[in-house]
Short mmCIF file of C-alpha atoms (C1' of nucleotides) in Angstrom, two decimals:
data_model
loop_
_atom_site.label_atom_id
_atom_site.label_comp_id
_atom_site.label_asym_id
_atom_site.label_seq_id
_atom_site.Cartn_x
_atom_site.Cartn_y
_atom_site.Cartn_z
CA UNK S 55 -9.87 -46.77 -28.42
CA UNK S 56 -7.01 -48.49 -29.64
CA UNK S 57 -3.16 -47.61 -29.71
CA UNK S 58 -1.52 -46.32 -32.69
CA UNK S 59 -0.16 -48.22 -35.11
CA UNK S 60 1.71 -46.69 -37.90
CA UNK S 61 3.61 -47.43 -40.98
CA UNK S 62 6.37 -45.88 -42.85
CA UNK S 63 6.83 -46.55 -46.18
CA UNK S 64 10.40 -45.90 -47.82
CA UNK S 65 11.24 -46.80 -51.73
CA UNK S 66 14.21 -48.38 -51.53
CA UNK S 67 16.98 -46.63 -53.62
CA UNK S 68 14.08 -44.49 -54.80
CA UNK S 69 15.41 -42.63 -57.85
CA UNK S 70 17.26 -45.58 -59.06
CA UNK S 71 14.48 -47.89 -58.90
CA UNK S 72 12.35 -45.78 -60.47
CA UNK S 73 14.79 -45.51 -63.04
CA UNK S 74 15.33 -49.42 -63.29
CA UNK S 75 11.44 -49.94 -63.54
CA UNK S 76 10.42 -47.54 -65.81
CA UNK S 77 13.86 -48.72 -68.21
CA UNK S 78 12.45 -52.50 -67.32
CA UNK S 79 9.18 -51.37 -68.77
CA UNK S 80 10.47 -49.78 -71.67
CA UNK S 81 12.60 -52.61 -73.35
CA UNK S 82 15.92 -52.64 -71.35
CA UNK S 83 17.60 -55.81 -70.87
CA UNK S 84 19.30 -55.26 -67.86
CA UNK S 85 18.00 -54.60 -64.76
CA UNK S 86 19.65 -50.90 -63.05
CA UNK S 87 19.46 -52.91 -59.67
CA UNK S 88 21.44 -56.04 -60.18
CA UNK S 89 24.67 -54.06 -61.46
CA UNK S 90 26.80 -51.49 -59.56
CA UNK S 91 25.01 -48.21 -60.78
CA UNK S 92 23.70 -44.55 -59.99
CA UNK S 93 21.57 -42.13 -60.79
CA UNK S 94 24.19 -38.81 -60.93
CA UNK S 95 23.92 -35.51 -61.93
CA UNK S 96 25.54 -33.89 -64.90
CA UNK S 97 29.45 -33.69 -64.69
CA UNK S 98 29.85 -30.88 -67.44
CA UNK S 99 27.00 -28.65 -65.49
CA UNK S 100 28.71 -29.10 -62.24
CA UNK S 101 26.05 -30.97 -61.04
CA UNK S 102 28.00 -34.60 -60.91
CA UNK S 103 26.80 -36.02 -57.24
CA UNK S 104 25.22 -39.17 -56.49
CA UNK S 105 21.90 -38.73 -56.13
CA UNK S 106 20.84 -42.62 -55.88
CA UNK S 107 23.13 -45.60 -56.08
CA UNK S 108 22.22 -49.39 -56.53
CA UNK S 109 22.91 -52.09 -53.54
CA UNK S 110 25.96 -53.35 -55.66
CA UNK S 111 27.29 -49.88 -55.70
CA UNK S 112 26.65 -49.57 -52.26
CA UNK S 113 28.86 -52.88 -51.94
CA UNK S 114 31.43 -50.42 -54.00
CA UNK S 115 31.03 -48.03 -51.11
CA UNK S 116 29.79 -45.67 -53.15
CA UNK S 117 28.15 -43.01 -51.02
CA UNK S 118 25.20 -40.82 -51.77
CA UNK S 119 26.27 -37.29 -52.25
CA UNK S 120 29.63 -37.74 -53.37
CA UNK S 121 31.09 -36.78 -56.64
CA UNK S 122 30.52 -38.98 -59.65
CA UNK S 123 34.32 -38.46 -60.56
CA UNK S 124 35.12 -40.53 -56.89
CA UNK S 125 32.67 -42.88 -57.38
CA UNK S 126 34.27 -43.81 -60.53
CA UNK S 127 37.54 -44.30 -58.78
CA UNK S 128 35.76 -46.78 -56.46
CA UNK S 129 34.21 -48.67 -59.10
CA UNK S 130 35.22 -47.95 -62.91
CA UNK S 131 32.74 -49.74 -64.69
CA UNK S 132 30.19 -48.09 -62.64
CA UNK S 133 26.91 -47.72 -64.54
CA UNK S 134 25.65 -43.30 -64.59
CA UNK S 135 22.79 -42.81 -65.59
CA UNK S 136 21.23 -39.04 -65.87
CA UNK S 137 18.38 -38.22 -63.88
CA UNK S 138 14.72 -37.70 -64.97
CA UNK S 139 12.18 -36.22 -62.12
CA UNK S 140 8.84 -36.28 -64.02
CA UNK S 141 9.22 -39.71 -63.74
CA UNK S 142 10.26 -39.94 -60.34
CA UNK S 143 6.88 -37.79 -59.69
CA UNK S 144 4.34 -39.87 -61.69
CA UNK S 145 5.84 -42.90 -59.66
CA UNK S 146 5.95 -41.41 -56.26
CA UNK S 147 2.03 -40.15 -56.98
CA UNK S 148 1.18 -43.96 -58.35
CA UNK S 149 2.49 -44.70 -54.94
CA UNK S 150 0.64 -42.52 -53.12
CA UNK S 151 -2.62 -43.46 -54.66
CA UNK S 152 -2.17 -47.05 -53.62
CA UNK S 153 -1.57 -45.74 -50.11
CA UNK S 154 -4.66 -44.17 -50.39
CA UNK S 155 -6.37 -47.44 -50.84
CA UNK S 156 -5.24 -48.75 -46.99
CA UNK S 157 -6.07 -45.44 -45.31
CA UNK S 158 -7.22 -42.61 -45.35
CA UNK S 159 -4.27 -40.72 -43.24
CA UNK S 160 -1.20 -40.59 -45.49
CA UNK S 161 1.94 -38.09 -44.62
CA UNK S 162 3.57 -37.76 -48.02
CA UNK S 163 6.75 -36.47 -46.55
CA UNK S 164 8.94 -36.56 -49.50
CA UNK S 165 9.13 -38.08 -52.99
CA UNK S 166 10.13 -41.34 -51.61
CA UNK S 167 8.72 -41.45 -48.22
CA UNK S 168 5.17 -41.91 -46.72
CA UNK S 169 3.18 -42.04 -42.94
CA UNK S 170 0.21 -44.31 -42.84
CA UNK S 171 -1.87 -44.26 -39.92
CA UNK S 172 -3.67 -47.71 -39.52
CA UNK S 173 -4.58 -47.14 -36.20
CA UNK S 174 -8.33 -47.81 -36.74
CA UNK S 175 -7.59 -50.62 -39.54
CA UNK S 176 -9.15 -53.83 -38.77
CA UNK S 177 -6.60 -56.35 -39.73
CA UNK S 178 -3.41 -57.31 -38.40
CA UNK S 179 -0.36 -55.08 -39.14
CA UNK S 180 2.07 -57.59 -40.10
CA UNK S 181 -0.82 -58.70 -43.01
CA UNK S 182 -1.78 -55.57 -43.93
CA UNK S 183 1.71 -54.44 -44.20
CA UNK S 184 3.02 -56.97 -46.69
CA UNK S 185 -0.25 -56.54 -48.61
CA UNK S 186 1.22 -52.82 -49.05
CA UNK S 187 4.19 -54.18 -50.26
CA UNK S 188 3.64 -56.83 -52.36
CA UNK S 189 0.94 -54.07 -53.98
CA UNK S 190 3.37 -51.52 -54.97
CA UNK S 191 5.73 -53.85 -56.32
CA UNK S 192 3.38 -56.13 -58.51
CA UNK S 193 1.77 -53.27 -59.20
CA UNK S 194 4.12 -50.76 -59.90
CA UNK S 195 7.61 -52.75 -60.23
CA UNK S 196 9.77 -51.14 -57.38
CA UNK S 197 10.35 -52.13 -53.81
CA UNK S 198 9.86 -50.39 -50.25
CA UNK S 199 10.95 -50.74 -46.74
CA UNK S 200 8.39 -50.35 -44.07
CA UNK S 201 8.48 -49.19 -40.35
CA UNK S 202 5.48 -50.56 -37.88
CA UNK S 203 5.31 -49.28 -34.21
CA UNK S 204 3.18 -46.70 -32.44
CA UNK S 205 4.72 -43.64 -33.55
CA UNK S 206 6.16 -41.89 -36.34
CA UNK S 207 9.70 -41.56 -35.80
CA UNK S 208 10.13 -45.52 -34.41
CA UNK S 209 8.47 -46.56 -38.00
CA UNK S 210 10.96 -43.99 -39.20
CA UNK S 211 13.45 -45.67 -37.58
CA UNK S 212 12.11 -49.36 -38.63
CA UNK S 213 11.98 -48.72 -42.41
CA UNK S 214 15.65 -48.17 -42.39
CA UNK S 215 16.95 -51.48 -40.99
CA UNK S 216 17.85 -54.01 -43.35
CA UNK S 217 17.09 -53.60 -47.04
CA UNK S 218 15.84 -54.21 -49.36
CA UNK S 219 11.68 -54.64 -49.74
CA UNK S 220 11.27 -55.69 -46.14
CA UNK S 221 8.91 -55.24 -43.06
CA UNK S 222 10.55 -54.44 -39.50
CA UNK S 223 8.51 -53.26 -36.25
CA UNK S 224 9.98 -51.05 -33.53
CA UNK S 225 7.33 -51.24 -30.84
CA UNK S 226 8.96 -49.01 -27.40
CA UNK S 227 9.14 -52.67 -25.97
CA UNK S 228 11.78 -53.58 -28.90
CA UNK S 229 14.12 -50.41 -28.18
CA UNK S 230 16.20 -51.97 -26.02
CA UNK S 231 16.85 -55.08 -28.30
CA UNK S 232 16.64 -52.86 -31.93
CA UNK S 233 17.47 -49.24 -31.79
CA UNK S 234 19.68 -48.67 -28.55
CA UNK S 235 22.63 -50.43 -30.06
CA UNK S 236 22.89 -49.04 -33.21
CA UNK S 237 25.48 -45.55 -33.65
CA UNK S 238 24.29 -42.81 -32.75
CA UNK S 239 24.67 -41.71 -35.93
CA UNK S 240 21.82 -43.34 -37.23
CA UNK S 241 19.29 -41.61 -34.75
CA UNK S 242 17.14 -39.32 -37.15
CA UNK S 243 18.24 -35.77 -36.54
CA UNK S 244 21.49 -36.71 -35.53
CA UNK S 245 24.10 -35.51 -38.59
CA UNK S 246 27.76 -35.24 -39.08
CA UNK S 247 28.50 -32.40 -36.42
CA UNK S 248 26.57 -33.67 -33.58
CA UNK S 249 28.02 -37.19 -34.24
CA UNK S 250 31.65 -35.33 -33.31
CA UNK S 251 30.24 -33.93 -30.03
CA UNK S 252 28.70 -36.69 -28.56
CA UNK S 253 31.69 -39.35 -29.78
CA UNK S 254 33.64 -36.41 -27.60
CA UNK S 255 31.98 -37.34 -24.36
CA UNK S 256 31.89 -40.58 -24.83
CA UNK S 257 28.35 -41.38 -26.49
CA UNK S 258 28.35 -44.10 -29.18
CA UNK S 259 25.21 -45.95 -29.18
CA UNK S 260 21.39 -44.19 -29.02
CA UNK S 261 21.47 -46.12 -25.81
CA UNK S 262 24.18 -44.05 -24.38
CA UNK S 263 21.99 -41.10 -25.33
CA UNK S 264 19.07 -42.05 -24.26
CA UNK S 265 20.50 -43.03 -20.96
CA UNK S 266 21.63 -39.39 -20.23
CA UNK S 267 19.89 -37.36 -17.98
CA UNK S 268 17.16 -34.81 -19.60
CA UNK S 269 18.32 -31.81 -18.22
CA UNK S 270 22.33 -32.53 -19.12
CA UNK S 271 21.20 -32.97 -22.16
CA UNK S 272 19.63 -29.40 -22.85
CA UNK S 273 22.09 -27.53 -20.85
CA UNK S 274 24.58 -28.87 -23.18
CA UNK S 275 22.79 -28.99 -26.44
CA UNK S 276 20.12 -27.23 -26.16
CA UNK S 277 16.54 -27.28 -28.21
CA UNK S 278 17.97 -30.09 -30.39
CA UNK S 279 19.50 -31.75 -27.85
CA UNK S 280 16.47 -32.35 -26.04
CA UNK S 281 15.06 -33.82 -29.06
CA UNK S 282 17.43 -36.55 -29.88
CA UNK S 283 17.47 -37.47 -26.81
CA UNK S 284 13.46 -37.60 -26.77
CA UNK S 285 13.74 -39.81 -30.00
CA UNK S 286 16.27 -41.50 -28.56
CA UNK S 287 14.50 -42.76 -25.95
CA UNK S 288 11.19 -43.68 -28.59
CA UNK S 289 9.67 -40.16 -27.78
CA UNK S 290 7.71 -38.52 -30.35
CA UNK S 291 3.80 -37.28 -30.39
CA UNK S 292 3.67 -35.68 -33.90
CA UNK S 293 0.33 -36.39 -35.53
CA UNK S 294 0.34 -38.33 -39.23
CA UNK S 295 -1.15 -35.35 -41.03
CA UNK S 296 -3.12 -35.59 -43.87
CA UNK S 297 -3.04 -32.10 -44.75
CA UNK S 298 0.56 -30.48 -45.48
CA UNK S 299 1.49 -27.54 -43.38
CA UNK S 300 1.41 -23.98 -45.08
CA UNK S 301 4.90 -23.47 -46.67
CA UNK S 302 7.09 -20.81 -45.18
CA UNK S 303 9.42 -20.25 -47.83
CA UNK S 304 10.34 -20.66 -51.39
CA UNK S 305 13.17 -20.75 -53.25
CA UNK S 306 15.58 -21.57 -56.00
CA UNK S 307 19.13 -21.58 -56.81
CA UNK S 308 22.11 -22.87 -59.16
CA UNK S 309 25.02 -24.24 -59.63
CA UNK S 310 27.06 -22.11 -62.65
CA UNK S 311 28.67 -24.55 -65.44
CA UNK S 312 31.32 -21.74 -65.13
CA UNK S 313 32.48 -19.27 -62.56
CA UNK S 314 31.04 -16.05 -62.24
CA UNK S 315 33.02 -13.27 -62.36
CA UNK S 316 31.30 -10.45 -63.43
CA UNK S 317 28.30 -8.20 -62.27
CA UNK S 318 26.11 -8.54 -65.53
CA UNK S 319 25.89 -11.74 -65.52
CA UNK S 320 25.52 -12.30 -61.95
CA UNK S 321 22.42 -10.00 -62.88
CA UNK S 322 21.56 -11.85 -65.21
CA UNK S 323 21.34 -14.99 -63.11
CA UNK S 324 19.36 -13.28 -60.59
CA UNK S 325 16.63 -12.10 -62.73
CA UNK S 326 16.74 -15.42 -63.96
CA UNK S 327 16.10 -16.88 -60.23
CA UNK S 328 13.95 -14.07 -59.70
CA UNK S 329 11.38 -14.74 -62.37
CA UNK S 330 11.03 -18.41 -61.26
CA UNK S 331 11.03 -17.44 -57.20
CA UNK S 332 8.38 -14.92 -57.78
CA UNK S 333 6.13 -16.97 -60.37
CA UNK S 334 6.11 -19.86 -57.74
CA UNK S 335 5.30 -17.60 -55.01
CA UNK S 336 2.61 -16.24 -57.24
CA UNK S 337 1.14 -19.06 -57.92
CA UNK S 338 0.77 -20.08 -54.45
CA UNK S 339 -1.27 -16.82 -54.11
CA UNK S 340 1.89 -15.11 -51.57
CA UNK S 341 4.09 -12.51 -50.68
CA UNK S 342 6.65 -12.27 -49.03
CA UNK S 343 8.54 -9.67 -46.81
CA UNK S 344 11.94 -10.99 -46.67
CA UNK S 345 14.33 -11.95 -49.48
CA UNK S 346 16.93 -13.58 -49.12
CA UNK S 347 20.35 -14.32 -51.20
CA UNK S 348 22.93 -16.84 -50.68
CA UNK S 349 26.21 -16.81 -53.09
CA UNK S 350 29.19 -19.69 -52.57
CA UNK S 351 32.31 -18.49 -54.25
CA UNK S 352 34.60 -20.93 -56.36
CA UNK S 353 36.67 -21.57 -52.70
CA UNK S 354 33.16 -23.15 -52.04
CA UNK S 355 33.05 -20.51 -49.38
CA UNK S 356 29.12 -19.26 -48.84
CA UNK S 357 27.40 -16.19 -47.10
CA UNK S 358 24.41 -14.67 -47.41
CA UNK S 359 21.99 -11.28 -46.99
CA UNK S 360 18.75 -10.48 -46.68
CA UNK S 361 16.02 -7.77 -46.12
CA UNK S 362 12.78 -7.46 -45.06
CA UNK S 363 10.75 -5.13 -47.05
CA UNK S 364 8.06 -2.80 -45.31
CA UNK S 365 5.65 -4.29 -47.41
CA UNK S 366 5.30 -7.54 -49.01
CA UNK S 367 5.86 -8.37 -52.98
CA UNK S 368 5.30 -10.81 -55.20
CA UNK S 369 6.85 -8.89 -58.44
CA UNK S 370 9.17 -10.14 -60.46
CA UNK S 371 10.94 -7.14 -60.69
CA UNK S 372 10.65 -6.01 -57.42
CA UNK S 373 12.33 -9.05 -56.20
CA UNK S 374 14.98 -8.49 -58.91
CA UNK S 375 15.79 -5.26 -57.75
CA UNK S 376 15.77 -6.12 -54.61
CA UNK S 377 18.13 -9.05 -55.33
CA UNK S 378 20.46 -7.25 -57.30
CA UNK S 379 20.55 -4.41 -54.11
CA UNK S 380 21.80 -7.68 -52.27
CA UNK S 381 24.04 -8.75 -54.31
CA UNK S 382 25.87 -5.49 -55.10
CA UNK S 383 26.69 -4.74 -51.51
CA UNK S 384 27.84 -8.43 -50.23
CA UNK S 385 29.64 -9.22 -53.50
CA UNK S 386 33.60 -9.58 -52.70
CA UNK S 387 34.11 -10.04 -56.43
CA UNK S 388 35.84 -13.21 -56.26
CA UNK S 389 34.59 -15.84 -58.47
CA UNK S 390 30.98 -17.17 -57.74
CA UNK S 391 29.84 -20.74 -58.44
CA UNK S 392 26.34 -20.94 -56.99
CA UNK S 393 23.67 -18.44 -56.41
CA UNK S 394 20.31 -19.09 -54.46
CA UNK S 395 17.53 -16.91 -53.89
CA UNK S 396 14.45 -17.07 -51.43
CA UNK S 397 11.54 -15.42 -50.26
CA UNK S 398 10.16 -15.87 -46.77
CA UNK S 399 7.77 -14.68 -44.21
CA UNK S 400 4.99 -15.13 -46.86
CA UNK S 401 1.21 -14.00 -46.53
CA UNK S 402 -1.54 -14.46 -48.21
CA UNK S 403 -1.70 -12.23 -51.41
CA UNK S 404 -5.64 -11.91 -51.20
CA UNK S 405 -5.15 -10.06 -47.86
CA UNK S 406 -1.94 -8.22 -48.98
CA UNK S 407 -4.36 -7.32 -52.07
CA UNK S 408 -7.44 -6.12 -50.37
CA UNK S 409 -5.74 -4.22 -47.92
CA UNK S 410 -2.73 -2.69 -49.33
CA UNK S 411 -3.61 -2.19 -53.12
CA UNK S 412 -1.02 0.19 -54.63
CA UNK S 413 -1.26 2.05 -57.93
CA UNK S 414 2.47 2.13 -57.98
CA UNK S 415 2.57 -1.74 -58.76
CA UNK S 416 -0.80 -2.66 -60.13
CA UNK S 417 0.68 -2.56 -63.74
CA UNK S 418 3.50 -4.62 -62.85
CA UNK S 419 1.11 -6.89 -61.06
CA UNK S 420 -0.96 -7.08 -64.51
CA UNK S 421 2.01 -7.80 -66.20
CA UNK S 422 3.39 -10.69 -64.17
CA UNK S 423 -0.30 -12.12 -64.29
CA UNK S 424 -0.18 -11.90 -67.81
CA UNK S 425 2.88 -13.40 -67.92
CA UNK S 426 2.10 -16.06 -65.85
CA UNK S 427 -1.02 -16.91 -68.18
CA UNK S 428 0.80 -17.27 -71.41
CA UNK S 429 3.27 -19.37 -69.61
CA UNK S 430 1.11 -21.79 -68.41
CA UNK S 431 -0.94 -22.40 -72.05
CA UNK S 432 2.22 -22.44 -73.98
CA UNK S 433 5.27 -23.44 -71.95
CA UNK S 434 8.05 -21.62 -69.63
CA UNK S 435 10.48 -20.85 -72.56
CA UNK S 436 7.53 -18.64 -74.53
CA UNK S 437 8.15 -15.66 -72.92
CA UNK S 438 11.35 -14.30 -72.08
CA UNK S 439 13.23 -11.07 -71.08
CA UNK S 440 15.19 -10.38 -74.57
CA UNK S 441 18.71 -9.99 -72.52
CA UNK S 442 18.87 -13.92 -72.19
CA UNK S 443 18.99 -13.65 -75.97
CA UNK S 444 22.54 -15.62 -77.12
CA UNK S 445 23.95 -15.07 -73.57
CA UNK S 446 24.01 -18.71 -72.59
CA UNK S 447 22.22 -18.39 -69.81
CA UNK S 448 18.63 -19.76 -69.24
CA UNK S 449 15.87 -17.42 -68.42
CA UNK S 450 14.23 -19.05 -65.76
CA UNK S 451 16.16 -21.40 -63.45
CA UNK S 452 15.28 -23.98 -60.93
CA UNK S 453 13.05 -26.97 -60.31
CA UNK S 454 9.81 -27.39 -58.22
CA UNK S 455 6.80 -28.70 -60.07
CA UNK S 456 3.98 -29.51 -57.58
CA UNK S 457 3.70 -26.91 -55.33
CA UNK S 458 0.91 -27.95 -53.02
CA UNK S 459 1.79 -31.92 -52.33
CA UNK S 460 4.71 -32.44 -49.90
CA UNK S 461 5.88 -29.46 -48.30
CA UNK S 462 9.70 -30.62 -46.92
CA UNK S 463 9.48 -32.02 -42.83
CA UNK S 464 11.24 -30.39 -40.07
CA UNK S 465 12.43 -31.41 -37.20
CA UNK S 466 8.94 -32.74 -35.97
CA UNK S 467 8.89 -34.98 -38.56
"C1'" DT I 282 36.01 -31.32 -66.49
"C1'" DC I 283 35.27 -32.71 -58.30
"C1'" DT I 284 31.61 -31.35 -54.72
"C1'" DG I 285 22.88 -30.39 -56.46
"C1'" DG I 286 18.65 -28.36 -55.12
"C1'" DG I 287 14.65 -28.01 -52.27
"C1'" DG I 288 13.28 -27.17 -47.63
"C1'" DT I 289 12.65 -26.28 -41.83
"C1'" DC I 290 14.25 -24.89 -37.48
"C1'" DC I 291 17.52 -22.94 -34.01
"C1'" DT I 292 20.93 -19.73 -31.99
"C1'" DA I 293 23.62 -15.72 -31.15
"C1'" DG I 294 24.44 -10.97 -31.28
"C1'" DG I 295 23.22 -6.22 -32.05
"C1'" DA I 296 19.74 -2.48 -32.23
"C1'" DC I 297 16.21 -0.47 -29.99
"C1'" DC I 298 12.59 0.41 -26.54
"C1'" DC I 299 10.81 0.89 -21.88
"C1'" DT W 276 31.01 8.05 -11.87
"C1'" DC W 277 29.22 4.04 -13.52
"C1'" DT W 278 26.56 1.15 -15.99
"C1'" DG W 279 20.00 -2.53 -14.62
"C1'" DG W 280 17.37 -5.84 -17.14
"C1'" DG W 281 13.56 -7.57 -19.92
"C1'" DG W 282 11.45 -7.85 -24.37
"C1'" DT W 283 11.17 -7.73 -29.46
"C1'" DC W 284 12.89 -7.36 -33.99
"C1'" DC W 285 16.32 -8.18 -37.41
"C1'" DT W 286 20.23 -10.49 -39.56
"C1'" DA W 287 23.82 -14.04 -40.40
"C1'" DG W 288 25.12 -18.48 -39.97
"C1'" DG W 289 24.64 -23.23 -39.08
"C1'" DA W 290 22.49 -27.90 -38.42
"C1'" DC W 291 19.53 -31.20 -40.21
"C1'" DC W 292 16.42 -33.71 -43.65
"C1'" DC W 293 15.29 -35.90 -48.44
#
DNA sequence: TCTGGGGTCCTAGGACCC
DNA sequence: TCTGGGGTCCTAGGACCC
């Protein structure tokens, strides 16, 4: 029986060097990496964040997350260039598949990141670990960080030291030396807000948290405190899992290129949201019970409301009407700039089926099925609801193409 | 033309029941 | 006249991650 060893593997600047490879491979001259740049959102949409920046924009201090208009400021001849996921997908899965090669327990826990459990490998982790590396880049043309130690969240933890394309280690008998100095800050699962409260009694470094006592800790922060001070202190028995867990909830939302400020097209956006919500949830063979809506005004002020339905749907129009109840009764009528939509406590739509089969909503079922079908042979934009006809607004909106792969992480990593 | 979109988990308070 | 306590369900909001 030996003791766990596993890796973390992180892209560096993942969307950008995707971006920079794929350009690379496609006739560019210059290289994305070697010049202050991002990857950014698009500024007349609303969208215009950082989503990926280069290390010489990082030199800028160009943060993710901020808006493209303030990176600018920071660095005017800052190269923006637009975002393309399908890309970012066939890379991450080209990834993966190499992975796949070195063992066969891979976590793909987002786009960019992987677990690798190499606990029953045969050779040495510092050789097999630069063979990753050196695999994916000769291979594939981009660069990753990766994290060795004996759990997940210390090669977590690893994989974001010093960058770019290198190997670190955080074995518990490095802590001391590696991880307990660093901010707090940088503990995984330690954000903005808790950053404030423990800077307010006097805890800077992971050390000083890991040095508390257990049971201050909870009484004072409760379920999450106890974990940050559990990773703090190298503490984590999550399993790499090959298998992803079921998914709780989906949803979609958007960011208006305008602001809202009327109820039909507020509907309008809903049923738009609605028909993508449901056809995901659809074809992950759901229902759900609850459904939830979240609007942020134009003060970037958000609330939300939900129901739970006595029995579970995966209609289009169900959810729609259902939405639009929602909406109607939390809407202040203040200009809206973002609308999100979700359906949760989901159940398998074979048992919802075979047990709860309702005339009232068989047609619709056949309808959405139908739907569905002609969607998938001939595109999402062959069938739509004629009142998205000349209004400007698309008739499905929001993102999510593989449904099964990487269901997001949680605080267990 | 300044601030995206997809998730998971936790907590607090009120309703309701025994 | 005064005012239990435990449990569950539901909702709203917030924190965190990539």
């Amino acid at each position: 029986m030996s003791s766990p060893l596993i890796f973390h593997i992180d892209v560096n600047s993942a969307y950008l060097s995707w971006e920079a490879a794929y350009r690379l491979q496609h006739g560019e001259e210059i290289d994305l990496r070697d010049v202050p740049s991002i990857v950014g959102g698009n500024r007349e949409k609303r969208h215009g964040i950082v989503l990926a920046k280069s290390i010489p924009a990082k030199d800028y201090n160009i943060l993710t997350g901020e808006t493209i208009h303030s990176a600018l400021q920071k660095c005017p001849h800052l190269r923006v260039v637009p975002p393309n996921y399908e890309r970012y997908i066939d890379a991450s899965d080209a990834m993966i598949h190499i992975l796949r090669e070195f063992s066969p327990n891979i976590q793909r826990y987002s786009i960019d990141e992987a677990f690798l459990d190499y606990s029953y490998g045969d050779k040495h982790w510092i050789d097999i670990s630069y063979e990753i590396k050196e695999r994916i880049k000769a291979d594939l043309g981009f660069t990753v960080n990766i994290g060795v130690s004996s759990n997940k969240l210390l090669a977590k933890m690893a994989s974001d030291f010093k960058k770019p394309d290198m190997v670190h280690s955080l074995f518990p008998y490095e802590l001391q030396d590696k991880m307990w100095p660093l901010p707090v800050s940088e503990l995984f699962m330690v954000g903005p807000k808790t950053t404030v409260k423990l800077h307010s009694r006097g805890i800077f470094t992971i050390g000083d948290l890991a040095a508390l006592s257990k049971d201050y800790i909870y009484s004072w922060l409760k379920k999450p405190g106890l974990l940050i001070w559990e990773y703090a202190n190298g503490i984590d028995s999550s399993n790499v899992r090959n298998n992803p867990l079921p998914i709780k909830s989906v949803g979609n939302s958007t960011t208006t290129s305008f602001d809202v400020d009327n109820q039909r097209e507020a509907h309008m956006i809903l049923l738009a949201l609605s028909e993508k919500v449901s056809m995901r949830i659809r074809a992950i063979n759901q229902c759900a019970y609850v459904v939830s809506l979240n609007i942020k005004n134009y003060n970037f002020f958000s609330y939300s409301r939900q129901v739970k339905l006595n029995n579970p749907t995966d209609s289009t129009n169900f959810v729609y009407r259902t939405a639009k109840r929602l909406f109607d009764e939390m809407w202040q009528e203040e200009p809206l700039r973002r609308f999100s939509l979700s359906l949760s406590e989901l159940i398998s739509n074979d048992y919802y089926q075979l047990n709860f089969f309702e005339e009232d909503d068989s047609k619709e079922k056949l309808l959405d099925n139908a739907i569905d079908n002609i969607r998938k042979s001939f595109g999402h934009k062959s069938v739509f609801r004629s009142c998205f006809l000349y209004s400007g607004i698309d008739p499905l909106i929001g993102g999510v193409i593989m449904e099964e792969e990487y269901p997001m992480m949680s605080s267990q990593i």
